[in-house]
Amino acid sequence: MQLYDDVRYLKGIGEARARLLEKLDIRTVYDLISFFPRAYEDRSVIRDLSEIAEGETACVRALVVTTPVLSRIRKGLSLTRFRIADDSGSAEVTFFNQPYVKNRLKVGGRYSFYGRFQRFGSKLSLQNPTFESSLEEGKTTGRIVPVYRLTAGISQNVLIKSIRQGLDTCLEELQDLLPKETIQRYGLPDIRRAYLGIHMPSDMAEAMRARERLVFEELFVLACALGSMKNQRKNVAGHVIPASRLEDFTGRLPFALTGAQTRAVRESLSDMSSGRAMNRLVQGDVGSGKTMVAAACIWAVCRSGFQAAFMAPTELLADQHFRTFSNLLEPMGIRVVLLKSSMTAKAKRDAVERLALGEADLAVGTHALLSEGVEFPLLALAVTDEQHRFGVGQRSALAAKTNSPHILVMSATPIPRTLALILYGDLDVSIIDELPPGRQKVDTYAVEESMRPRIQKFIARLVEEGRQVYVVCPMIEEDEEGIMDLRSASEVYEQLRTEVFPQYRLGLLHGKMKTAEKEAVMSAFVSGEIQILVSTTVVEVGVDVPNAALMVVENADRFGLSQLHQLRGSVGRGQHKSYCVLFKGKGGGVSAERLDALVKESDGFRISEEDLRLRGPGDFFGSRQHGLPTLHIADLAASLDVLKEAQAEAARLLAADPQLKKHPALQRRVESIFQNAEAG
Ligand code: ADP
Ligand code: MG
């Protein structure tokens, strides 16, 4: 058996279980032993029966003192009952629907039992415990036992046994990806000890040390991958865009750029004149004016005789940007075309032809820009908007179209600054931390259900004044059990349309609609035809509806703080005073404290930091959202300090060995992680 062999060759696995394990992303022995426990049960302490309290989970060593009796209560329900005793006391044990237990236990035999006890006065009982003969104790009782994430048909025991088998046969093959110096500097266990320690720790401290080491390694490999990607791009020659007088551009804008916008533009222009290809992320809150940064870059590129491409995640956003850029740039002599799938074949052909002939300078569009046959002979700049919607792979797909154009990506995903710098480790980052002047704060209220009648009056007042309103709900369909009392989008829509606001024009938008339907509804809202839009979170972040002045969020406790902040960014984009109303819902996810943070704070970065602090490890964000490879063990939010250390170590190593020639195992891993990310 070797490390990268298929798991189905392990004893006790076989074809059928191997297929089930695939659901846990386990294919090879290596995957299997890299499937780390999600928790541990401490069964190492043997307790006296007499001292166990109601509700305690504990491990005891006891004698079976009565013959196990199997009784069939009714079809589908059998009980096996007997008593156990140790020096201190006794307890009754019951197994439900496990008739075979009867034959595995003998009166007078000594066993270890582990499970949750119930106590009523002096009566102690135990249901469905894990047990084993005292003779073979140490497999599942009398020690610290790992707890793995499961899938149907695969039990803890199967995982424990096969992981042990994998470790027994392949441990020696594991290679340390961390350089020796790093291991020494941080006093980490070596890789083999770490694998043993995480699956079979002799105490919790060992499990923790093993976990730390593996987290460190995972983040180190990620940092190496991002670092070498950045290195590679650093050395790619880029079209030289001569420095232009920025005033020639800004002088024609209806407003002055903010300090932060100017800084981002200068950084980008300086990248593009350097002779090397630019790779820059512009990160800024919703409404911070990222589009203008892109426009300035596009202007500089096109006036030097090159072409630019601007890719948006949806047709609607593409349309919006096409209008913005046409209005702004056409008067400066820049010819703009739109390219999206839903255009007629002829319109598409025209656009493609103009690009190929160099008769168009800027193409604004969707994924359609990446289609085969779309050529940009003079492409020098590729911009991607709302980059978090695209994976790391797609990040460079536009670049692959031609000879390494400059790359500018824009994202409003508010993530803590510290994290952004690392997450986007392969990009240079400009942060726009300032909103255009005169932007009014969106007044935000977290309200109880009792406020609903007043909020409905408020909605009516705004609509009468000519404003538009968003109502966002967490789910589409009513949840089956009804216990959460979630107000689903379709339910809210029906109620508002028929009972509350029959006199207004309402629209419904949810994720199960076809793209074309969604876009039709969204553009009806953009044009003002729909006055109240009820939707799930599919409502577009970044769509400019300056007339929208109120965002109502149902069951706000169901959303992440940053997500709520992004939703709120859909209003307050015009000259109208705007509001955001958060219905608190009935408990659940977000605590009152969290909603308060949103009421008080309007800076997306600070909100994201608060979100990170309050939510802690876990679901702060899925790595998938950022197009990064899935992390097995590290949690980016929780491991921030380790992340910094790992990054410093990676930088140190890459400085000494940029190609990782002296670290072949690491180099192979680094190469594989992005292949996997792109496949996923
Ligand atoms: P986002 O960063 O969310 O993409 P946009 O680029 O769409 O933000 O800008 C939001 C709005 O702010 C647009 O209507 C835009 O015209 C306006 N805007 C951008 N920059 C400025 C500025 N410096 N002064 C005033 N308004 C601005
Ligand atoms: Mg935008």
XYZ file of C-alpha atoms and ligand atoms in Angstrom:
708
model
C 0.000 0.000 0.000
C 1.331 3.412 -0.912
C 0.373 6.910 0.025
C -1.343 7.808 -3.236
C -3.028 4.446 -3.793
C -6.795 4.262 -3.969
C -8.475 3.753 -0.592
C -10.546 0.877 -1.904
C -7.516 -1.393 -1.519
C -7.512 -0.860 2.241
C -8.795 -3.728 4.354
C -12.469 -3.251 5.148
C -13.051 -0.535 2.538
C -13.634 -2.030 -0.912
C -15.548 -0.566 -3.852
C -18.765 0.362 -2.091
C -17.254 2.196 0.849
C -14.690 3.847 -1.405
C -17.574 5.406 -3.319
C -19.065 6.698 -0.079
C -15.725 8.083 1.039
C -15.558 10.057 -2.186
C -18.385 12.147 -0.812
C -15.952 13.255 1.860
C -13.387 14.031 -0.870
C -11.383 10.992 0.173
C -9.899 9.116 -2.748
C -6.362 8.144 -1.850
C -4.765 6.928 1.345
C -3.225 10.364 1.583
C -6.676 11.995 1.450
C -7.821 9.566 4.111
C -5.087 10.283 6.614
C -5.450 13.979 5.843
C -9.090 13.775 6.887
C -8.669 15.331 10.290
C -11.000 14.940 13.260
C -13.520 17.706 13.805
C -13.474 17.090 17.561
C -12.335 14.688 20.245
C -14.064 12.774 22.978
C -12.004 12.418 26.076
C -12.599 8.853 27.166
C -9.253 8.611 28.884
C -10.577 9.209 32.376
C -12.336 6.193 33.936
C -15.056 7.353 36.317
C -16.830 5.780 39.283
C -20.504 5.078 38.615
C -21.495 6.608 41.924
C -20.139 10.030 41.117
C -21.676 10.475 37.668
C -24.267 13.228 37.505
C -27.373 13.616 35.360
C -26.534 14.397 31.737
C -22.831 13.644 32.031
C -20.949 11.933 29.247
C -18.368 9.630 30.773
C -16.336 6.475 30.483
C -16.698 3.724 33.111
C -15.200 0.273 33.612
C -17.798 -2.147 34.949
C -18.966 -5.717 35.272
C -22.097 -6.951 33.517
C -24.122 -8.257 36.455
C -27.383 -9.445 34.863
C -27.948 -11.405 31.685
C -28.775 -9.087 28.810
C -32.437 -9.562 27.952
C -33.741 -8.840 24.491
C -37.386 -7.849 24.194
C -39.268 -6.857 21.075
C -41.598 -4.050 22.038
C -43.256 -3.827 18.642
C -42.314 -4.105 15.004
C -39.195 -2.046 14.474
C -38.421 -1.547 18.141
C -36.343 -3.897 20.264
C -34.669 -3.321 23.604
C -31.686 -5.049 25.135
C -31.401 -4.463 28.873
C -28.969 -5.377 31.638
C -27.246 -3.959 34.693
C -23.623 -3.096 35.198
C -21.722 -2.431 38.413
C -18.348 -1.262 39.605
C -16.934 -0.925 43.124
C -18.886 2.250 43.709
C -22.355 1.577 42.336
C -24.486 0.299 39.487
C -26.441 1.400 36.457
C -28.978 0.102 33.994
C -27.918 -0.114 30.366
C -30.387 -0.111 27.464
C -29.687 -0.628 23.779
C -32.346 0.239 21.220
C -32.541 -1.833 18.072
C -29.147 -3.437 18.520
C -30.148 -7.076 19.177
C -26.655 -8.334 18.354
C -25.374 -6.654 21.536
C -26.840 -9.512 23.512
C -24.335 -11.942 22.068
C -21.364 -9.672 22.429
C -21.728 -9.225 26.178
C -21.379 -11.904 28.809
C -22.561 -11.846 32.365
C -19.561 -11.530 34.624
C -17.501 -9.951 31.845
C -15.695 -6.679 32.414
C -16.174 -3.946 29.829
C -15.561 -0.280 29.286
C -18.648 1.766 28.461
C -18.745 5.278 27.122
C -21.872 7.339 26.740
C -24.264 9.886 28.169
C -25.754 9.004 31.555
C -29.108 9.900 33.004
C -29.720 10.049 36.712
C -32.964 10.216 38.645
C -32.066 10.238 42.319
C -30.066 7.086 42.928
C -31.106 5.501 39.625
C -28.421 5.747 37.001
C -29.004 4.697 33.403
C -27.126 4.623 30.143
C -28.473 4.262 26.596
C -26.709 2.998 23.496
C -23.190 3.403 24.847
C -20.019 2.548 23.000
C -18.372 -0.417 24.668
C -15.491 -2.818 24.418
C -14.057 -5.617 26.470
C -11.630 -4.393 29.109
C -9.094 -6.755 27.608
C -8.918 -4.776 24.406
C -9.531 -1.409 25.985
C -7.739 1.433 24.309
C -9.371 1.338 20.890
C -12.568 3.220 21.552
C -12.591 3.675 25.310
C -9.985 4.551 27.903
C -8.394 7.071 25.563
C -8.958 10.231 23.609
C -11.067 9.291 20.629
C -11.205 11.379 17.469
C -14.587 12.363 16.063
C -14.800 12.627 12.296
C -17.283 14.254 10.000
C -19.390 11.440 8.554
C -21.425 10.605 5.515
C -24.248 8.070 5.276
C -22.911 4.513 5.363
C -19.571 5.418 6.915
C -19.334 5.146 10.692
C -16.823 6.595 13.116
C -15.440 3.127 13.614
C -14.825 2.560 9.926
C -12.976 5.847 9.718
C -10.976 5.249 12.869
C -9.922 1.782 11.737
C -9.058 2.679 8.175
C -7.195 5.841 9.115
C -5.151 3.793 11.538
C -4.443 1.304 8.814
C -3.400 4.114 6.492
C -1.080 5.542 9.103
C 0.393 2.121 9.856
C 1.289 1.485 6.250
C 2.094 4.888 4.806
C 3.308 7.152 7.579
C 6.929 6.835 6.512
C 6.105 8.169 3.082
C 4.831 11.507 4.382
C 7.190 14.314 3.538
C 7.712 17.380 5.582
C 6.716 20.386 3.509
C 7.994 22.829 6.109
C 11.686 23.698 5.893
C 13.767 22.441 8.807
C 14.580 25.962 9.925
C 10.891 26.815 10.162
C 10.144 23.721 12.212
C 12.966 24.631 14.557
C 12.115 28.304 14.775
C 8.574 27.579 15.868
C 9.312 24.389 17.776
C 6.801 22.371 15.738
C 6.443 18.581 15.736
C 7.610 16.881 12.548
C 5.018 15.775 10.021
C 4.780 12.149 11.131
C 4.333 13.035 14.753
C 1.736 15.578 13.720
C -0.317 13.007 11.789
C -0.156 10.527 14.648
C -0.861 13.250 17.165
C -3.947 14.561 15.437
C -5.563 11.156 14.914
C -4.366 9.308 18.012
C -3.317 11.796 20.657
C -2.342 10.517 24.057
C -3.566 13.758 25.578
C -5.329 16.897 24.417
C -2.143 18.935 24.466
C -0.622 16.634 21.891
C -3.710 16.949 19.695
C -3.468 20.735 19.893
C 0.218 20.792 19.005
C -0.416 18.504 16.065
C -3.273 20.678 14.853
C -1.199 23.851 15.138
C 1.531 22.299 13.123
C -0.837 21.153 10.371
C -2.581 24.512 10.252
C 0.799 26.160 9.953
C 1.761 23.889 7.101
C -1.454 24.386 5.204
C -1.209 28.160 5.436
C 2.462 28.016 4.588
C 1.755 26.081 1.401
C -1.000 28.555 0.499
C 1.336 31.477 1.117
C 4.033 29.833 -1.000
C 1.554 29.281 -3.810
C 0.310 32.862 -3.763
C 3.825 34.180 -3.348
C 5.241 32.273 -6.277
C 2.280 33.257 -8.429
C 3.043 36.857 -7.617
C 6.744 36.313 -8.331
C 5.998 34.804 -11.690
C 3.805 37.699 -12.666
C 6.327 40.210 -11.414
C 8.654 39.055 -14.107
C 6.167 39.232 -16.927
C 6.747 42.141 -19.243
C 3.737 44.405 -19.721
C 2.749 46.957 -22.301
C 4.256 50.267 -21.350
C 1.495 52.818 -20.927
C 3.226 56.185 -20.854
C 2.360 58.343 -17.894
C -0.395 60.759 -18.835
C -1.525 63.929 -17.190
C -4.316 62.694 -14.999
C -5.887 66.155 -15.000
C -6.792 65.632 -18.645
C -9.136 62.926 -17.423
C -10.294 64.270 -14.106
C -10.956 67.692 -15.630
C -13.798 66.157 -17.601
C -15.527 64.466 -14.687
C -18.583 66.041 -13.104
C -16.877 65.675 -9.703
C -13.403 65.588 -8.200
C -11.946 62.194 -7.389
C -11.622 61.423 -3.700
C -8.155 61.147 -2.186
C -8.481 57.372 -2.042
C -9.594 57.145 -5.663
C -6.680 59.332 -6.766
C -4.243 57.174 -4.845
C -5.597 53.992 -6.436
C -5.438 55.542 -9.902
C -1.859 56.732 -9.395
C -0.775 53.330 -8.127
C -2.353 51.664 -11.146
C -0.898 54.118 -13.665
C 2.512 53.709 -12.133
C 2.205 49.906 -12.430
C 1.242 50.205 -16.066
C 4.144 52.472 -16.969
C 6.689 50.240 -15.254
C 7.243 47.825 -18.121
C 5.916 44.939 -16.065
C 2.391 43.591 -16.132
C 0.113 45.072 -13.485
C -1.823 42.776 -11.134
C -3.847 44.976 -8.899
C -6.883 44.568 -6.712
C -8.946 47.625 -5.956
C -10.927 46.980 -2.861
C -13.505 49.419 -1.609
C -16.847 49.534 0.066
C -20.012 49.563 -2.014
C -20.419 53.021 -3.476
C -16.815 54.038 -2.904
C -16.392 54.751 -6.606
C -14.273 51.896 -7.895
C -15.697 52.298 -11.376
C -13.932 55.638 -11.757
C -10.587 54.045 -10.948
C -11.194 51.570 -13.725
C -12.316 54.371 -16.029
C -9.109 56.321 -15.448
C -7.004 53.274 -16.261
C -9.063 52.494 -19.340
C -8.678 56.094 -20.469
C -4.874 55.984 -20.058
C -4.630 52.704 -21.947
C -6.940 53.634 -24.811
C -5.432 57.038 -25.435
C -2.086 55.270 -25.888
C -3.635 53.313 -28.740
C -4.337 50.059 -26.897
C -7.571 48.235 -26.156
C -9.183 47.451 -22.823
C -11.780 44.925 -21.676
C -14.124 45.244 -18.715
C -15.839 42.099 -17.460
C -18.842 42.154 -15.119
C -20.474 39.130 -13.470
C -23.994 39.698 -14.839
C -25.607 41.167 -17.936
C -27.332 43.767 -15.848
C -24.100 45.076 -14.410
C -22.533 44.916 -17.850
C -25.370 47.086 -19.213
C -24.959 49.549 -16.390
C -21.222 49.854 -16.916
C -21.652 50.096 -20.659
C -23.866 53.153 -20.172
C -21.459 54.722 -17.680
C -18.403 54.202 -19.837
C -20.112 55.256 -23.068
C -21.328 58.493 -21.518
C -17.993 59.263 -19.965
C -15.453 58.007 -22.464
C -17.050 58.400 -25.897
C -16.699 62.211 -25.659
C -12.976 61.621 -25.068
C -12.764 59.721 -28.339
C -12.832 56.235 -26.872
C -15.059 53.843 -28.817
C -17.023 51.474 -26.558
C -18.796 48.230 -27.500
C -21.013 45.935 -25.460
C -20.695 42.174 -25.652
C -23.043 39.787 -23.827
C -24.688 36.475 -24.602
C -28.238 37.769 -24.891
C -27.420 40.148 -27.772
C -28.559 39.189 -31.253
C -26.082 37.214 -33.308
C -25.662 40.174 -35.597
C -24.971 42.650 -32.806
C -22.419 40.257 -31.355
C -20.762 39.778 -34.728
C -20.541 43.537 -35.187
C -18.922 44.041 -31.801
C -16.469 41.183 -32.317
C -15.552 42.521 -35.740
C -14.927 46.025 -34.509
C -12.707 44.671 -31.752
C -10.772 42.452 -34.142
C -10.212 45.341 -36.545
C -9.155 47.652 -33.751
C -12.154 49.865 -34.462
C -13.339 49.621 -30.890
C -11.161 50.563 -27.942
C -13.123 49.243 -24.995
C -15.295 46.147 -24.720
C -17.685 46.002 -21.783
C -19.360 42.662 -21.213
C -19.902 39.440 -19.358
C -18.222 36.054 -19.659
C -19.050 36.421 -23.326
C -15.802 38.368 -23.581
C -13.977 35.124 -22.941
C -15.732 33.256 -25.763
C -13.763 31.759 -28.507
C -13.457 33.985 -31.522
C -13.440 37.173 -29.476
C -10.095 38.732 -30.204
C -8.401 41.831 -29.001
C -5.335 42.469 -31.131
C -4.328 45.431 -28.994
C -5.508 44.372 -25.544
C -3.409 45.980 -22.824
C -5.799 46.064 -19.870
C -8.311 43.569 -18.527
C -10.618 44.727 -15.726
C -12.795 42.341 -13.714
C -15.587 43.821 -11.621
C -16.856 42.199 -8.411
C -13.990 39.787 -8.608
C -15.178 37.644 -5.684
C -17.740 36.213 -8.062
C -14.989 34.750 -10.177
C -12.508 32.100 -9.079
C -8.750 32.429 -8.989
C -8.720 30.550 -12.284
C -11.011 32.995 -14.003
C -9.103 35.849 -12.497
C -6.526 35.268 -15.174
C -8.790 33.942 -17.920
C -9.069 37.335 -19.560
C -5.327 37.723 -19.307
C -4.857 34.468 -21.138
C -6.665 35.928 -24.138
C -3.572 37.705 -25.259
C -0.086 38.454 -24.304
C -0.188 39.342 -20.603
C -2.254 42.497 -20.423
C -2.389 44.538 -17.242
C -4.921 43.189 -14.812
C -7.167 45.202 -12.558
C -9.721 43.456 -10.382
C -12.311 45.183 -8.259
C -14.079 43.830 -5.242
C -16.522 45.150 -2.702
C -16.383 42.051 -0.548
C -15.573 43.703 2.718
C -13.027 41.568 4.436
C -10.693 42.738 7.153
C -7.735 44.598 5.761
C -5.199 42.299 7.310
C -6.877 39.352 5.727
C -7.222 40.988 2.331
C -3.513 41.562 2.066
C -2.886 37.889 2.596
C -5.850 36.410 0.756
C -4.988 38.362 -2.313
C -1.344 37.537 -1.758
C -0.713 37.287 -5.480
C -2.047 40.766 -6.161
C -1.016 44.250 -5.221
C -3.822 45.944 -3.370
C -5.253 49.444 -3.447
C -7.789 50.131 -0.781
C -10.475 52.770 -1.198
C -11.352 53.694 2.331
C -13.205 56.910 1.665
C -16.669 57.560 0.272
C -17.361 60.380 -2.192
C -18.269 63.599 -0.388
C -21.878 64.448 0.365
C -22.844 60.811 0.623
C -25.517 60.658 3.282
C -25.321 58.026 5.908
C -28.005 55.381 5.460
C -30.065 55.552 8.666
C -30.319 52.030 9.982
C -32.819 50.611 12.449
C -33.050 47.153 13.966
C -36.712 46.646 14.828
C -39.053 44.164 16.465
C -42.017 42.550 14.788
C -44.360 44.967 16.616
C -43.035 47.778 14.417
C -44.341 46.176 11.226
C -47.449 48.380 10.814
C -45.338 51.518 11.182
C -42.751 50.258 8.722
C -45.519 49.507 6.217
C -46.773 53.067 6.538
C -43.232 54.274 6.029
C -42.871 52.193 2.859
C -46.103 53.688 1.546
C -44.941 57.215 2.309
C -41.661 56.766 0.435
C -43.369 55.157 -2.555
C -45.853 58.051 -2.648
C -42.872 60.413 -2.714
C -41.686 58.546 -5.810
C -38.946 56.481 -4.181
C -38.349 52.747 -4.619
C -37.988 50.064 -1.971
C -36.175 46.754 -1.608
C -37.530 44.011 0.659
C -34.995 41.201 1.116
C -35.803 37.804 2.678
C -33.480 34.973 3.604
C -35.244 32.073 1.876
C -37.398 31.424 -1.146
C -39.919 28.895 0.060
C -41.587 28.746 3.398
C -39.530 26.393 5.528
C -41.240 23.064 5.994
C -41.366 22.907 9.734
C -42.450 26.488 10.041
C -40.727 26.651 13.388
C -38.289 29.344 12.443
C -41.092 31.511 11.168
C -38.954 32.725 8.349
C -40.687 35.126 6.066
C -39.928 33.715 2.662
C -39.683 35.932 -0.379
C -42.624 34.423 -2.256
C -44.826 34.541 0.832
C -43.922 38.141 1.600
C -44.425 39.076 -2.027
C -47.898 37.533 -2.197
C -48.960 39.169 1.033
C -47.673 42.608 0.141
C -49.094 42.455 -3.364
C -52.571 41.271 -2.473
C -53.185 42.614 1.038
C -50.874 45.446 1.954
C -49.930 47.316 -1.206
C -52.395 46.254 -3.924
C -52.183 49.799 -5.308
C -48.410 49.633 -6.040
C -46.336 47.788 -8.609
C -44.383 44.963 -6.993
C -41.797 42.550 -8.336
C -40.372 39.252 -7.103
C -36.815 38.084 -7.616
C -35.320 34.818 -6.431
C -32.527 32.419 -7.219
C -34.714 29.750 -8.792
C -35.766 32.037 -11.623
C -34.050 31.766 -14.980
C -31.318 34.293 -15.681
C -33.400 36.026 -18.313
C -36.385 36.310 -15.951
C -34.191 37.704 -13.202
C -32.679 40.270 -15.482
C -36.092 41.295 -16.766
C -37.323 41.908 -13.218
C -34.145 43.707 -12.258
C -34.258 46.015 -15.236
C -37.934 46.756 -14.543
C -36.770 47.872 -11.110
C -33.880 49.886 -12.528
C -36.279 51.675 -14.880
C -38.683 52.460 -12.036
C -41.513 50.345 -13.390
C -41.372 48.160 -10.272
C -41.764 50.231 -7.110
C -41.246 47.577 -4.460
C -38.888 44.725 -5.184
C -39.177 41.653 -2.974
C -36.188 39.395 -3.324
C -33.792 36.905 -1.833
C -30.140 37.841 -1.663
C -29.797 37.342 -5.397
C -30.467 41.061 -5.642
C -27.412 42.440 -7.329
C -24.716 44.045 -5.298
C -23.402 46.942 -7.307
C -26.512 47.740 -9.293
C -27.072 51.459 -9.287
C -30.686 52.439 -8.571
C -30.232 55.967 -7.242
C -33.959 56.273 -6.684
C -34.039 53.367 -4.206
C -34.226 54.863 -0.733
C -35.245 52.029 1.571
C -33.892 48.561 2.184
C -36.044 46.349 4.393
C -34.484 43.074 5.524
C -36.691 40.318 6.929
C -35.171 37.975 9.523
C -31.979 39.995 9.528
C -30.556 37.660 12.158
C -30.233 35.099 9.392
C -27.641 37.091 7.490
C -23.986 37.751 8.051
C -23.091 41.247 9.111
C -21.001 41.920 6.056
C -23.736 40.602 3.860
C -26.230 42.972 5.472
C -23.809 45.798 4.946
C -23.543 44.980 1.256
C -27.315 44.841 0.957
C -27.556 48.209 2.645
C -25.159 49.539 0.000
C -27.962 49.148 -2.548
C -29.627 52.261 -1.177
C -28.259 55.728 -0.556
C -26.662 55.854 -3.978
C -28.474 58.990 -5.092
C -29.448 62.367 -3.625
C -32.351 60.965 -1.582
C -32.141 60.414 2.127
C -32.059 56.634 2.553
C -32.921 54.084 5.201
C -32.304 50.491 6.120
C -34.730 48.595 8.360
C -33.685 45.262 9.828
C -36.411 43.049 11.228
C -34.745 41.201 14.062
C -36.575 37.903 13.622
C -36.910 35.410 16.412
C -33.388 34.755 17.522
C -31.089 32.408 15.717
C -27.859 33.414 14.052
C -27.120 37.066 14.592
C -27.328 38.379 18.090
C -28.717 41.777 18.915
C -25.152 42.898 19.518
C -24.301 42.204 15.929
C -27.222 44.100 14.466
C -26.294 46.992 16.732
C -22.851 47.068 15.169
C -24.549 47.633 11.860
C -26.817 50.334 13.190
C -23.847 52.278 14.553
C -21.173 51.598 11.974
C -21.168 52.461 8.290
C -17.608 51.551 7.361
C -17.610 48.162 5.640
C -14.108 47.294 6.734
C -14.797 47.975 10.367
C -18.009 45.994 10.102
C -16.137 43.068 8.653
C -13.650 43.223 11.482
C -16.499 43.281 13.961
C -18.104 40.376 12.138
C -14.888 38.442 12.391
C -14.596 39.240 16.092
C -18.187 38.309 16.910
C -18.530 35.263 14.763
C -15.106 33.992 15.507
C -13.834 30.944 13.726
C -16.071 29.004 11.443
C -18.323 30.447 8.867
C -16.925 33.945 8.505
C -16.588 33.276 4.833
C -16.267 30.282 2.614
C -12.932 30.155 0.877
C -14.857 29.210 -2.205
C -16.248 32.697 -2.424
C -12.761 33.972 -2.929
C -11.752 31.369 -5.446
C -9.074 30.049 -3.153
C -8.422 26.378 -2.680
C -10.468 24.759 0.062
C -8.590 24.635 3.311
C -8.764 21.350 5.181
C -7.809 22.366 8.629
C -6.932 26.013 8.802
C -9.573 28.593 9.431
C -8.431 31.847 7.933
C -10.294 34.015 10.373
C -9.197 32.124 13.443
C -5.641 31.608 12.377
C -4.720 35.150 11.568
C -1.540 35.192 13.642
C -0.419 31.871 12.302
C -1.260 33.112 8.837
C 1.100 36.032 9.265
C 3.885 33.797 10.540
C 3.346 31.312 7.757
C 3.428 34.096 5.239
C 6.678 35.475 6.647
C 8.225 32.018 6.457
C 6.999 31.559 2.900
C 8.445 34.914 1.897
C 11.762 33.980 3.472
C 11.872 30.694 1.616
C 10.824 32.183 -1.721
C 13.487 34.867 -1.423
C 16.151 32.181 -1.060
C 14.650 29.696 -3.497
C 12.131 31.412 -5.803
C 11.501 28.327 -7.939
C 11.400 26.005 -4.915
C 14.056 23.924 -6.653
C 15.514 22.801 -3.366
C 12.093 21.828 -2.044
C 10.615 19.512 -4.651
C 7.851 18.078 -2.466
C 6.668 21.568 -1.596
C 6.915 22.636 -5.196
C 4.685 19.763 -6.316
C 2.119 20.624 -3.676
C 2.144 24.289 -4.587
C 1.497 23.410 -8.204
C -1.321 21.072 -7.363
C -3.268 23.421 -5.128
C -4.300 25.800 -7.837
C -5.072 23.035 -10.255
C -7.526 21.723 -7.702
C -8.945 25.154 -7.022
C -9.643 25.679 -10.685
C -11.229 22.318 -11.143
C -13.583 22.992 -8.230
P -18.640 50.994 -6.458
O -17.331 51.208 -5.776
O -19.636 50.348 -5.550
O -18.482 50.277 -7.763
P -19.488 53.142 -8.114
O -18.235 53.206 -8.889
O -20.649 52.482 -8.757
O -19.206 52.435 -6.728
O -19.856 54.597 -7.623
C -21.037 54.857 -6.926
C -21.584 56.197 -7.311
O -20.710 57.233 -6.847
C -21.718 56.390 -8.804
O -22.963 56.953 -9.052
C -20.579 57.338 -9.143
O -20.886 58.173 -10.234
C -20.421 58.156 -7.877
N -19.054 58.674 -7.657
C -17.907 58.010 -7.862
N -16.849 58.751 -7.510
C -17.316 59.926 -7.062
C -16.700 61.126 -6.562
N -15.386 61.246 -6.438
N -17.521 62.140 -6.201
C -18.865 62.012 -6.313
N -19.495 60.926 -6.778
C -18.748 59.884 -7.161
Mg -19.191 48.618 -8.698
